[in-house]
Amino acid sequence: MKAILLAAGKGSRISKNIPPIPKCTLDVGGQPLVLRTIKMLEKRGISCAVVTGYRHENIDEVLKDTNVTIYYNPFYDITNSIGSLYFAKDFIDPNQDLLLGNADVFWTDDILDEILAAKEQVVMLSDRTRADDGDYFFGTENGIIRRYGKELKRDQRDCEYVGIAKIKKSFVPTFVTQLEYMVSHQQHGVWWENVLYSLTSEYDIHSLDVNHKFWAEVDFIEDYERILDYVKTNNI
C-alpha cells in the first residue's frame, strides 16, 4: 500500500496564532504532526509520499532522515490540493491500494486500522457527531455519499468529512484518469477530494463513520489545543 499526504497549503485560518510554518509541522507530543503520521503509516508497511509547497524547507527538514518521497508544488499559492496531488501522481501504483490524506489531520492508530480493514473500493472517513458544527459535510444513504459541501443544510447532511480516504487498487486507474482529466481541463482550483466527488454519480463512494474515535484537523488554534489535550491526557 502507498500513502500520499498533502501538505502544500498555507493554512490561513490558523496562521495568526502560530509561527510562519506549515501546520503539519506543529509539535504534537514531542514530534511534528506529519512525522507522527508517517511513523504510524510506515509501522504498517505503507510507503509514504508528501507534497509540499508553503515553507517547504520546514517539511524537508522534518523528513530529512526518513524514507519519504517528497514532491514540491511550486504553484501552491494559485492551485488547490488537486494540483498538489497531480505533482505526486507518478508515486501512485495501480497495483497497490492508495491512502490519501491532508497532512494537518491528527488521527489515531485505531482509525488507521479501521480504514485499512474496509472492504469497499473507495471509503472516505467521516464523523456523525460533527454534523452540527463541522467544516465540510456529507449527506449519505446507506453509507454511500450522495451529497457533499460546506453549505449543506442541516437536513441534507449527517456527518463531517475527516480528511482521509482509501482507494483500492481496482479503482486506482479510474481515479488517476479522472485526476488527469480534471487538471488537463484547468480544474486546478479545487480539492483533491473533488476527483472522488465528481465520480459519485457513476460509482459508490462510501463514507466510513469513526465518531467513536479521536481525530482533529488543524484549521483553528482550538483544533490544535484539542489535539494537545488529547495527547497529554492519553500520554501518547
Coordinates of N, CA and C in Angstrom, one line a residue:
M1 N 0.8 -1.2 0.0 CA 0.0 0.0 0.0 C 0.9 1.2 0.0
K2 N 0.3 2.3 -0.6 CA 1.0 3.6 -0.6 C 0.1 4.7 0.0
A3 N 0.8 5.7 0.5 CA 0.0 6.8 1.1 C 0.6 8.1 0.6
I4 N -0.3 9.1 0.3 CA 0.2 10.4 -0.1 C -0.5 11.4 0.9
L5 N 0.4 12.2 1.5 CA -0.1 13.3 2.4 C 0.0 14.6 1.7
L6 N -1.0 15.4 1.7 CA -1.0 16.7 1.0 C -0.7 17.8 2.1
A7 N 0.4 18.5 1.8 CA 0.9 19.5 2.9 C 1.4 20.8 2.3
A8 N 0.8 21.2 1.1 CA 1.3 22.4 0.4 C 0.7 23.7 0.9
G9 N -0.5 23.6 1.5 CA -1.3 24.8 1.8 C -0.7 25.6 2.9
K10 N -1.1 26.9 2.9 CA -0.6 27.8 3.9 C -1.3 27.8 5.2
G11 N -2.6 27.4 5.2 CA -3.4 27.4 6.5 C -3.7 28.8 7.0
S12 N -4.4 29.6 6.2 CA -4.6 31.0 6.6 C -5.4 31.2 7.8
R13 N -6.3 30.2 8.2 CA -7.2 30.5 9.3 C -6.5 30.4 10.6
I14 N -5.4 29.6 10.7 CA -4.7 29.5 12.0 C -3.4 30.3 12.0
S15 N -3.1 30.9 10.8 CA -1.7 31.5 10.7 C -1.4 32.6 11.7
K16 N -2.5 33.3 12.1 CA -2.2 34.4 13.1 C -1.9 33.9 14.5
N17 N -2.1 32.6 14.7 CA -1.9 32.1 16.1 C -0.7 31.2 16.2
I18 N 0.0 31.0 15.1 CA 1.2 30.1 15.1 C 2.3 30.8 14.4
P19 N 3.6 30.3 14.5 CA 4.7 30.8 13.7 C 4.4 30.6 12.2
P20 N 5.2 31.2 11.4 CA 5.0 31.1 9.9 C 5.6 29.7 9.4
I21 N 5.0 28.6 9.8 CA 5.4 27.3 9.4 C 4.2 26.5 8.9
P22 N 4.4 25.5 8.1 CA 3.3 24.6 7.7 C 2.6 24.0 9.0
K23 N 1.3 24.0 8.9 CA 0.5 23.4 10.1 C 1.0 22.0 10.4
C24 N 1.3 21.2 9.5 CA 1.6 19.8 9.7 C 3.0 19.7 10.4
T25 N 3.7 20.8 10.6 CA 5.0 20.7 11.3 C 4.8 21.1 12.8
L26 N 3.6 21.5 13.2 CA 3.4 21.8 14.6 C 3.7 20.6 15.5
D27 N 4.2 20.9 16.7 CA 4.6 19.9 17.6 C 3.4 19.2 18.2
V28 N 3.4 17.9 18.2 CA 2.4 17.1 18.8 C 3.1 16.0 19.7
G29 N 3.1 16.1 21.0 CA 3.7 15.1 21.8 C 5.2 15.0 21.6
G30 N 5.9 16.1 21.2 CA 7.3 16.0 21.1 C 7.8 15.7 19.7
Q31 N 6.9 15.6 18.7 CA 7.3 15.5 17.3 C 6.4 16.2 16.4
P32 N 6.8 16.6 15.2 CA 5.9 17.2 14.3 C 4.8 16.3 13.9
L33 N 3.6 16.9 13.7 CA 2.4 16.1 13.3 C 2.6 15.2 12.1
V34 N 3.2 15.8 11.1 CA 3.4 15.0 9.8 C 4.3 13.8 10.1
L35 N 5.3 14.0 10.9 CA 6.3 12.9 11.2 C 5.6 11.8 12.0
R36 N 4.7 12.2 12.9 CA 4.0 11.2 13.7 C 3.1 10.4 12.8
T37 N 2.4 11.0 11.8 CA 1.5 10.3 10.9 C 2.3 9.3 10.1
I38 N 3.5 9.8 9.6 CA 4.3 8.9 8.7 C 4.8 7.7 9.5
K39 N 5.2 7.9 10.7 CA 5.6 6.8 11.5 C 4.5 5.8 11.7
M40 N 3.3 6.3 11.9 CA 2.1 5.4 12.1 C 1.9 4.6 10.9
L41 N 2.0 5.2 9.7 CA 1.8 4.5 8.4 C 2.9 3.5 8.1
E42 N 4.1 3.9 8.3 CA 5.2 3.1 8.0 C 5.3 1.8 8.9
K43 N 4.8 2.0 10.1 CA 4.7 0.9 11.1 C 3.9 -0.3 10.5
R44 N 3.0 0.1 9.6 CA 2.2 -1.0 8.9 C 2.6 -1.3 7.5
G45 N 3.8 -0.9 7.2 CA 4.4 -1.2 5.9 C 3.9 -0.4 4.8
I46 N 3.4 0.8 5.0 CA 2.9 1.6 4.0 C 4.0 2.6 3.5
S47 N 4.2 2.7 2.2 CA 5.2 3.6 1.7 C 4.5 5.0 1.6
C48 N 5.3 6.0 1.9 CA 4.7 7.4 2.1 C 5.3 8.4 1.1
A49 N 4.5 9.3 0.7 CA 4.9 10.5 -0.1 C 4.2 11.7 0.6
V50 N 4.9 12.8 0.5 CA 4.4 14.1 1.0 C 4.5 15.1 -0.1
V51 N 3.5 15.9 -0.3 CA 3.5 17.0 -1.3 C 3.6 18.3 -0.5
T52 N 4.7 19.1 -0.8 CA 5.0 20.3 0.0 C 4.7 21.5 -0.9
G53 N 4.7 22.7 -0.3 CA 4.5 23.9 -1.0 C 5.0 25.1 -0.2
Y54 N 4.0 25.6 0.6 CA 4.3 26.7 1.5 C 5.4 26.3 2.5
R55 N 6.4 27.1 2.6 CA 7.5 26.9 3.6 C 8.0 25.4 3.5
H56 N 8.2 25.0 2.3 CA 8.6 23.5 2.0 C 9.8 23.1 2.7
E57 N 10.7 24.1 3.0 CA 12.0 23.8 3.6 C 11.8 23.3 5.0
N58 N 10.7 23.7 5.7 CA 10.5 23.2 7.0 C 10.1 21.8 7.0
I59 N 9.3 21.4 6.1 CA 8.9 19.9 6.0 C 10.1 19.1 5.5
D60 N 10.9 19.7 4.6 CA 12.1 19.0 4.1 C 13.0 18.6 5.3
E61 N 13.1 19.6 6.2 CA 14.0 19.4 7.4 C 13.4 18.3 8.3
V62 N 12.1 18.4 8.5 CA 11.5 17.4 9.4 C 11.6 16.0 8.9
L63 N 11.6 15.8 7.5 CA 11.6 14.5 6.9 C 12.9 14.0 6.4
K64 N 14.0 14.8 6.7 CA 15.3 14.5 6.1 C 15.9 13.1 6.4
D65 N 15.5 12.6 7.5 CA 16.0 11.3 7.9 C 15.1 10.1 7.7
T66 N 14.1 10.4 6.9 CA 13.1 9.3 6.6 C 13.2 8.8 5.2
N67 N 12.4 7.8 4.9 CA 12.4 7.3 3.5 C 11.2 7.8 2.7
V68 N 10.7 8.9 3.2 CA 9.5 9.5 2.5 C 9.9 10.1 1.2
T69 N 9.1 9.9 0.1 CA 9.3 10.6 -1.1 C 8.6 12.0 -1.1
I70 N 9.4 13.0 -1.4 CA 8.8 14.4 -1.3 C 8.6 15.0 -2.7
Y71 N 7.5 15.5 -2.9 CA 7.1 16.3 -4.2 C 6.9 17.7 -3.8
Y72 N 7.3 18.6 -4.7 CA 7.1 20.0 -4.4 C 6.1 20.6 -5.4
N73 N 5.1 21.3 -4.9 CA 4.2 22.1 -5.8 C 4.5 23.5 -5.8
P74 N 5.2 24.0 -6.8 CA 5.7 25.4 -6.8 C 4.5 26.4 -7.0
F75 N 3.4 25.9 -7.4 CA 2.2 26.7 -7.6 C 1.2 26.6 -6.5
Y76 N 1.7 26.3 -5.3 CA 0.8 26.0 -4.2 C -0.1 27.2 -3.9
D77 N 0.3 28.5 -4.2 CA -0.4 29.7 -3.9 C -1.5 30.0 -4.9
I78 N -1.5 29.3 -6.0 CA -2.5 29.5 -7.0 C -3.3 28.3 -7.4
T79 N -2.9 27.2 -6.9 CA -3.7 25.9 -7.1 C -4.2 25.4 -5.8
N80 N -5.2 24.5 -5.8 CA -5.6 23.9 -4.6 C -5.0 22.5 -4.5
S81 N -5.5 21.6 -3.6 CA -4.8 20.4 -3.4 C -4.8 19.4 -4.5
I82 N -5.8 19.6 -5.5 CA -5.8 18.7 -6.7 C -4.5 18.9 -7.4
G83 N -4.0 20.2 -7.5 CA -2.7 20.4 -8.2 C -1.6 19.8 -7.5
S84 N -1.6 19.8 -6.1 CA -0.5 19.1 -5.4 C -0.5 17.6 -5.7
L85 N -1.7 17.0 -5.6 CA -1.8 15.6 -5.9 C -1.3 15.2 -7.3
Y86 N -1.6 16.1 -8.3 CA -1.1 15.9 -9.6 C 0.4 15.8 -9.7
F87 N 1.1 16.6 -8.9 CA 2.6 16.5 -8.9 C 3.1 15.2 -8.4
A88 N 2.3 14.5 -7.6 CA 2.7 13.2 -7.0 C 2.1 12.0 -7.7
K89 N 1.5 12.2 -8.9 CA 0.7 11.1 -9.5 C 1.6 10.0 -9.9
D90 N 2.9 10.2 -10.2 CA 3.8 9.2 -10.6 C 4.1 8.2 -9.4
F91 N 3.8 8.7 -8.2 CA 4.0 7.8 -7.0 C 2.9 6.8 -6.9
I92 N 1.8 7.0 -7.5 CA 0.6 6.1 -7.4 C 0.9 4.9 -8.2
D93 N 0.6 3.7 -7.6 CA 0.9 2.4 -8.3 C -0.5 1.8 -8.5
P94 N -0.9 1.5 -9.7 CA -2.1 0.8 -10.0 C -2.3 -0.6 -9.4
N95 N -1.1 -1.1 -9.0 CA -1.1 -2.5 -8.4 C -1.2 -2.4 -6.8
Q96 N -1.4 -1.3 -6.3 CA -1.4 -1.1 -4.8 C -2.6 -0.2 -4.4
D97 N -3.1 -0.6 -3.2 CA -4.1 0.3 -2.6 C -3.5 1.7 -2.3
L98 N -4.3 2.7 -2.2 CA -3.8 4.1 -2.0 C -4.6 4.7 -0.9
L99 N -3.8 5.3 0.1 CA -4.4 6.2 1.1 C -4.0 7.6 0.7
L100 N -5.0 8.5 0.8 CA -4.8 9.9 0.6 C -5.3 10.7 1.8
G101 N -4.5 11.7 2.2 CA -4.9 12.4 3.4 C -4.3 13.8 3.4
N102 N -5.0 14.7 4.2 CA -4.5 16.0 4.4 C -3.5 15.9 5.6
A103 N -2.3 16.5 5.4 CA -1.3 16.3 6.4 C -1.5 17.0 7.7
D104 N -2.5 17.9 7.8 CA -2.8 18.6 9.0 C -3.8 17.9 9.8
V105 N -4.2 16.6 9.5 CA -5.1 15.9 10.3 C -4.4 15.0 11.3
F106 N -4.8 15.1 12.6 CA -4.3 14.2 13.6 C -5.3 13.0 13.7
W107 N -4.8 11.8 13.5 CA -5.7 10.7 13.6 C -4.9 9.5 14.3
T108 N -5.7 8.6 14.8 CA -5.1 7.6 15.7 C -4.9 6.2 15.0
D109 N -4.1 5.4 15.7 CA -3.9 4.1 15.1 C -5.1 3.3 14.9
D110 N -6.1 3.4 15.8 CA -7.3 2.6 15.6 C -8.2 3.1 14.4
I111 N -8.1 4.4 14.1 CA -8.7 4.9 12.9 C -8.0 4.3 11.7
L112 N -6.7 4.3 11.7 CA -6.0 3.7 10.5 C -6.3 2.2 10.4
D113 N -6.4 1.5 11.4 CA -6.7 0.1 11.3 C -8.1 -0.1 10.8
E114 N -9.0 0.8 11.1 CA -10.4 0.6 10.7 C -10.5 0.9 9.2
I115 N -9.8 1.9 8.7 CA -9.9 2.2 7.2 C -9.1 1.1 6.4
L116 N -8.1 0.6 7.0 CA -7.4 -0.5 6.3 C -8.2 -1.7 6.2
A117 N -9.1 -1.9 7.1 CA -9.9 -3.1 7.1 C -11.2 -3.0 6.2
A118 N -11.4 -1.8 5.8 CA -12.6 -1.5 4.9 C -12.6 -2.3 3.6
K119 N -13.7 -2.9 3.2 CA -13.7 -3.7 2.0 C -14.1 -3.0 0.8
E120 N -14.8 -1.8 0.9 CA -15.3 -1.1 -0.2 C -14.2 -0.5 -1.1
Q121 N -14.4 -0.3 -2.4 CA -13.3 0.1 -3.2 C -12.9 1.6 -3.0
V122 N -13.8 2.4 -2.5 CA -13.4 3.7 -2.1 C -14.2 4.1 -0.8
V123 N -13.4 4.5 0.3 CA -14.0 5.0 1.5 C -13.4 6.3 1.9
M124 N -14.3 7.2 2.4 CA -13.8 8.5 2.9 C -14.3 8.6 4.4
L125 N -13.3 8.9 5.3 CA -13.7 8.9 6.7 C -14.6 10.1 7.0
S126 N -15.5 9.8 8.0 CA -16.5 10.8 8.4 C -16.8 10.7 9.9
D127 N -17.5 11.7 10.4 CA -17.8 11.6 11.8 C -19.2 12.2 12.0
R128 N -20.1 11.3 12.4 CA -21.5 11.7 12.6 C -21.8 12.6 13.8
T129 N -20.9 12.7 14.7 CA -21.1 13.5 15.9 C -20.8 15.0 15.5
R130 N -20.2 15.2 14.3 CA -19.8 16.6 14.0 C -20.7 17.2 12.9
A131 N -21.9 16.7 12.7 CA -22.8 17.1 11.6 C -23.4 18.5 11.9
D132 N -23.4 19.0 13.2 CA -24.0 20.3 13.5 C -23.0 21.4 13.3
D133 N -21.7 21.2 13.6 CA -20.8 22.3 13.6 C -19.5 22.0 12.9
G134 N -19.5 21.2 12.0 CA -18.3 20.8 11.3 C -17.9 21.8 10.2
D135 N -17.0 21.4 9.3 CA -16.5 22.3 8.3 C -16.9 21.9 6.9
Y136 N -16.8 20.6 6.6 CA -17.2 20.1 5.3 C -18.1 18.9 5.5
F137 N -19.2 18.8 4.9 CA -20.2 17.8 5.3 C -20.5 16.8 4.1
F138 N -21.0 15.6 4.6 CA -21.6 14.6 3.7 C -23.0 14.4 4.0
G139 N -23.8 14.1 3.0 CA -25.1 13.5 3.2 C -25.1 12.1 2.6
T140 N -25.4 11.1 3.4 CA -25.2 9.7 3.0 C -26.5 9.0 3.0
E141 N -26.5 7.9 2.2 CA -27.7 7.0 2.2 C -27.1 5.6 2.2
N142 N -27.4 4.9 3.3 CA -26.8 3.5 3.4 C -25.3 3.5 3.3
G143 N -24.7 4.6 3.9 CA -23.2 4.6 3.9 C -22.6 5.1 2.6
I144 N -23.4 5.5 1.6 CA -22.9 6.0 0.3 C -23.1 7.5 0.3
I145 N -22.0 8.2 -0.2 CA -22.1 9.6 -0.2 C -22.9 10.1 -1.4
R146 N -24.0 10.8 -1.1 CA -24.9 11.4 -2.1 C -24.8 12.9 -2.2
R147 N -24.5 13.5 -1.1 CA -24.3 15.0 -1.1 C -23.1 15.4 -0.4
Y148 N -22.5 16.5 -0.7 CA -21.3 17.0 -0.1 C -21.1 18.5 -0.3
G149 N -20.5 19.1 0.7 CA -20.3 20.5 0.6 C -20.2 21.2 1.9
K150 N -19.7 22.4 1.9 CA -19.6 23.2 3.1 C -20.9 23.8 3.5
E151 N -21.8 24.0 2.5 CA -23.0 24.8 2.8 C -24.3 23.9 2.8
L152 N -24.1 22.6 2.9 CA -25.2 21.7 3.0 C -26.1 22.0 4.2
K153 N -27.4 22.2 4.0 CA -28.4 22.4 5.0 C -28.4 21.3 6.0
R154 N -28.8 21.6 7.3 CA -28.7 20.6 8.3 C -29.5 19.3 8.0
D155 N -30.6 19.4 7.3 CA -31.4 18.2 7.0 C -30.9 17.5 5.7
Q156 N -29.8 18.0 5.1 CA -29.2 17.4 4.0 C -27.9 16.7 4.3
R157 N -27.4 16.9 5.5 CA -26.1 16.3 5.9 C -26.3 15.5 7.2
D158 N -25.4 14.5 7.3 CA -25.4 13.7 8.5 C -24.0 13.4 9.1
C159 N -23.0 14.0 8.5 CA -21.6 13.7 9.1 C -20.7 14.8 8.5
E160 N -19.5 14.9 9.2 CA -18.5 15.8 8.8 C -17.3 14.9 8.2
Y161 N -16.8 15.4 7.1 CA -15.6 14.7 6.5 C -14.4 14.9 7.3
V162 N -13.6 13.9 7.4 CA -12.4 13.9 8.3 C -11.2 14.4 7.6
G163 N -11.0 14.0 6.3 CA -9.8 14.4 5.6 C -8.9 13.3 5.1
I164 N -9.4 12.1 5.2 CA -8.7 10.9 4.8 C -9.5 10.0 3.9
A165 N -8.9 9.3 2.9 CA -9.7 8.4 2.1 C -8.8 7.2 1.7
K166 N -9.4 6.1 1.4 CA -8.7 5.0 0.9 C -9.3 4.5 -0.4
I167 N -8.4 4.2 -1.4 CA -8.9 3.7 -2.7 C -8.2 2.4 -3.0
K168 N -9.0 1.4 -3.2 CA -8.5 0.1 -3.5 C -7.9 0.1 -4.9
K169 N -6.9 -0.8 -5.1 CA -6.2 -0.8 -6.4 C -7.0 -1.0 -7.6
S170 N -8.2 -1.7 -7.4 CA -9.1 -1.9 -8.5 C -9.7 -0.6 -9.1
F171 N -9.7 0.4 -8.2 CA -10.3 1.7 -8.6 C -9.3 2.8 -8.9
V172 N -8.0 2.5 -8.6 CA -6.9 3.5 -8.7 C -6.8 4.0 -10.2
P173 N -6.9 3.1 -11.2 CA -6.8 3.6 -12.6 C -8.0 4.6 -12.9
T174 N -9.2 4.3 -12.4 CA -10.3 5.2 -12.6 C -10.0 6.6 -12.0
F175 N -9.5 6.5 -10.8 CA -9.2 7.7 -10.0 C -8.2 8.6 -10.7
V176 N -7.1 7.9 -11.2 CA -6.0 8.7 -11.8 C -6.4 9.3 -13.1
T177 N -7.2 8.5 -13.9 CA -7.8 9.0 -15.2 C -8.6 10.3 -14.9
Q178 N -9.4 10.3 -13.9 CA -10.3 11.4 -13.6 C -9.4 12.6 -13.1
L179 N -8.4 12.3 -12.3 CA -7.5 13.4 -11.8 C -6.8 14.1 -13.0
E180 N -6.3 13.3 -13.9 CA -5.6 13.8 -15.1 C -6.6 14.6 -16.0
Y181 N -7.8 14.1 -16.1 CA -8.8 14.8 -16.9 C -9.2 16.2 -16.3
M182 N -9.4 16.2 -15.0 CA -9.8 17.5 -14.4 C -8.6 18.5 -14.4
V183 N -7.4 18.1 -14.2 CA -6.3 19.0 -14.3 C -6.1 19.5 -15.7
S184 N -6.2 18.6 -16.7 CA -6.0 19.0 -18.1 C -7.1 19.9 -18.5
H185 N -8.2 19.9 -17.9 CA -9.3 20.9 -18.2 C -9.3 22.1 -17.2
Q186 N -8.1 22.3 -16.7 CA -7.9 23.5 -15.8 C -8.7 23.6 -14.6
Q187 N -9.1 22.4 -14.1 CA -9.8 22.4 -12.8 C -8.8 22.2 -11.6
H188 N -7.9 23.2 -11.6 CA -6.8 23.0 -10.6 C -7.1 23.9 -9.3
G189 N -8.2 24.5 -9.2 CA -8.6 25.3 -8.1 C -9.4 24.6 -7.1
V190 N -9.6 23.3 -7.2 CA -10.4 22.5 -6.3 C -9.6 21.5 -5.4
W191 N -10.2 20.9 -4.4 CA -9.5 20.0 -3.6 C -9.3 18.7 -4.3
W192 N -8.3 17.9 -3.8 CA -8.1 16.5 -4.4 C -9.4 15.7 -4.2
E193 N -10.1 15.9 -3.2 CA -11.4 15.1 -2.9 C -12.4 15.3 -4.0
N194 N -12.3 16.4 -4.7 CA -13.3 16.7 -5.8 C -13.1 15.7 -6.9
V195 N -12.0 15.0 -7.1 CA -11.9 13.9 -8.0 C -12.9 12.8 -7.7
L196 N -13.0 12.5 -6.4 CA -13.9 11.5 -5.9 C -15.3 12.0 -6.0
Y197 N -15.6 13.2 -5.6 CA -16.9 13.8 -5.6 C -17.5 13.8 -7.1
S198 N -16.6 14.0 -8.0 CA -17.0 14.1 -9.4 C -17.4 12.7 -10.0
L199 N -17.1 11.6 -9.2 CA -17.4 10.3 -9.6 C -18.6 9.7 -8.9
T200 N -19.2 10.5 -8.0 CA -20.3 9.9 -7.2 C -21.6 9.6 -7.9
S201 N -21.7 10.2 -9.1 CA -22.9 9.8 -9.9 C -22.8 8.5 -10.7
E202 N -21.5 8.1 -10.8 CA -21.2 6.8 -11.5 C -20.9 5.7 -10.6
Y203 N -20.3 6.0 -9.5 CA -19.7 4.9 -8.6 C -20.2 5.2 -7.2
D204 N -20.2 4.1 -6.4 CA -20.5 4.2 -5.0 C -19.2 4.6 -4.2
I205 N -19.2 5.8 -3.7 CA -18.1 6.3 -2.8 C -18.7 6.3 -1.4
H206 N -18.0 5.4 -0.6 CA -18.6 5.1 0.7 C -18.0 6.1 1.8
S207 N -18.8 6.3 2.8 CA -18.4 7.1 4.0 C -18.3 6.1 5.1
L208 N -17.1 6.2 5.8 CA -16.8 5.3 7.0 C -16.8 6.1 8.2
D209 N -17.8 5.9 9.1 CA -18.0 6.7 10.3 C -17.0 6.3 11.4
V210 N -16.3 7.3 11.9 CA -15.3 7.0 13.0 C -15.7 7.9 14.2
N211 N -17.0 8.1 14.5 CA -17.4 9.0 15.5 C -16.9 8.6 16.9
H212 N -16.6 7.3 17.1 CA -16.2 6.8 18.4 C -14.7 6.9 18.6
K213 N -14.0 7.6 17.7 CA -12.6 7.7 17.8 C -12.1 9.2 17.7
F214 N -11.0 9.5 18.3 CA -10.5 10.9 18.3 C -9.8 11.2 17.0
W215 N -10.1 12.4 16.5 CA -9.4 12.9 15.3 C -9.5 14.5 15.4
A216 N -8.7 15.2 14.7 CA -8.9 16.6 14.6 C -8.1 17.1 13.4
E217 N -8.6 18.1 12.6 CA -7.9 18.7 11.5 C -7.5 20.1 12.0
V218 N -6.3 20.5 11.9 CA -5.8 21.7 12.4 C -6.2 22.9 11.5
D219 N -7.4 23.4 11.7 CA -7.8 24.6 11.0 C -7.7 25.8 11.8
F220 N -8.1 25.7 13.1 CA -8.1 26.8 14.0 C -7.2 26.4 15.3
I221 N -6.8 27.4 16.0 CA -6.0 27.2 17.2 C -6.7 26.3 18.2
E222 N -8.0 26.3 18.2 CA -8.8 25.5 19.1 C -8.6 24.0 18.7
D223 N -8.5 23.7 17.4 CA -8.3 22.3 17.0 C -6.9 21.8 17.5
Y224 N -5.9 22.7 17.4 CA -4.6 22.3 17.8 C -4.6 22.1 19.4
E225 N -5.3 22.9 20.1 CA -5.4 22.7 21.5 C -6.1 21.5 21.9
R226 N -7.1 21.1 21.2 CA -7.8 19.8 21.4 C -6.8 18.6 21.2
I227 N -6.0 18.7 20.2 CA -5.0 17.6 20.0 C -4.0 17.5 21.1
L228 N -3.5 18.7 21.5 CA -2.5 18.7 22.6 C -3.1 18.2 23.9
D229 N -4.4 18.5 24.2 CA -5.0 18.0 25.4 C -5.2 16.5 25.3
Y230 N -5.6 16.0 24.1 CA -5.8 14.5 23.9 C -4.5 13.8 24.1
V231 N -3.4 14.3 23.5 CA -2.1 13.7 23.6 C -1.6 13.6 25.1
K232 N -1.8 14.8 25.8 CA -1.4 14.8 27.2 C -2.2 13.9 28.1
T233 N -3.5 13.9 27.9 CA -4.4 13.1 28.7 C -4.1 11.6 28.5
N234 N -3.8 11.2 27.3 CA -3.6 9.8 26.9 C -2.1 9.4 26.9
N235 N -1.3 10.4 27.3 CA 0.2 10.1 27.4 C 0.7 9.4 26.2
I236 N 0.4 10.0 25.0 CA 0.9 9.4 23.7 C 1.8 10.5 23.0

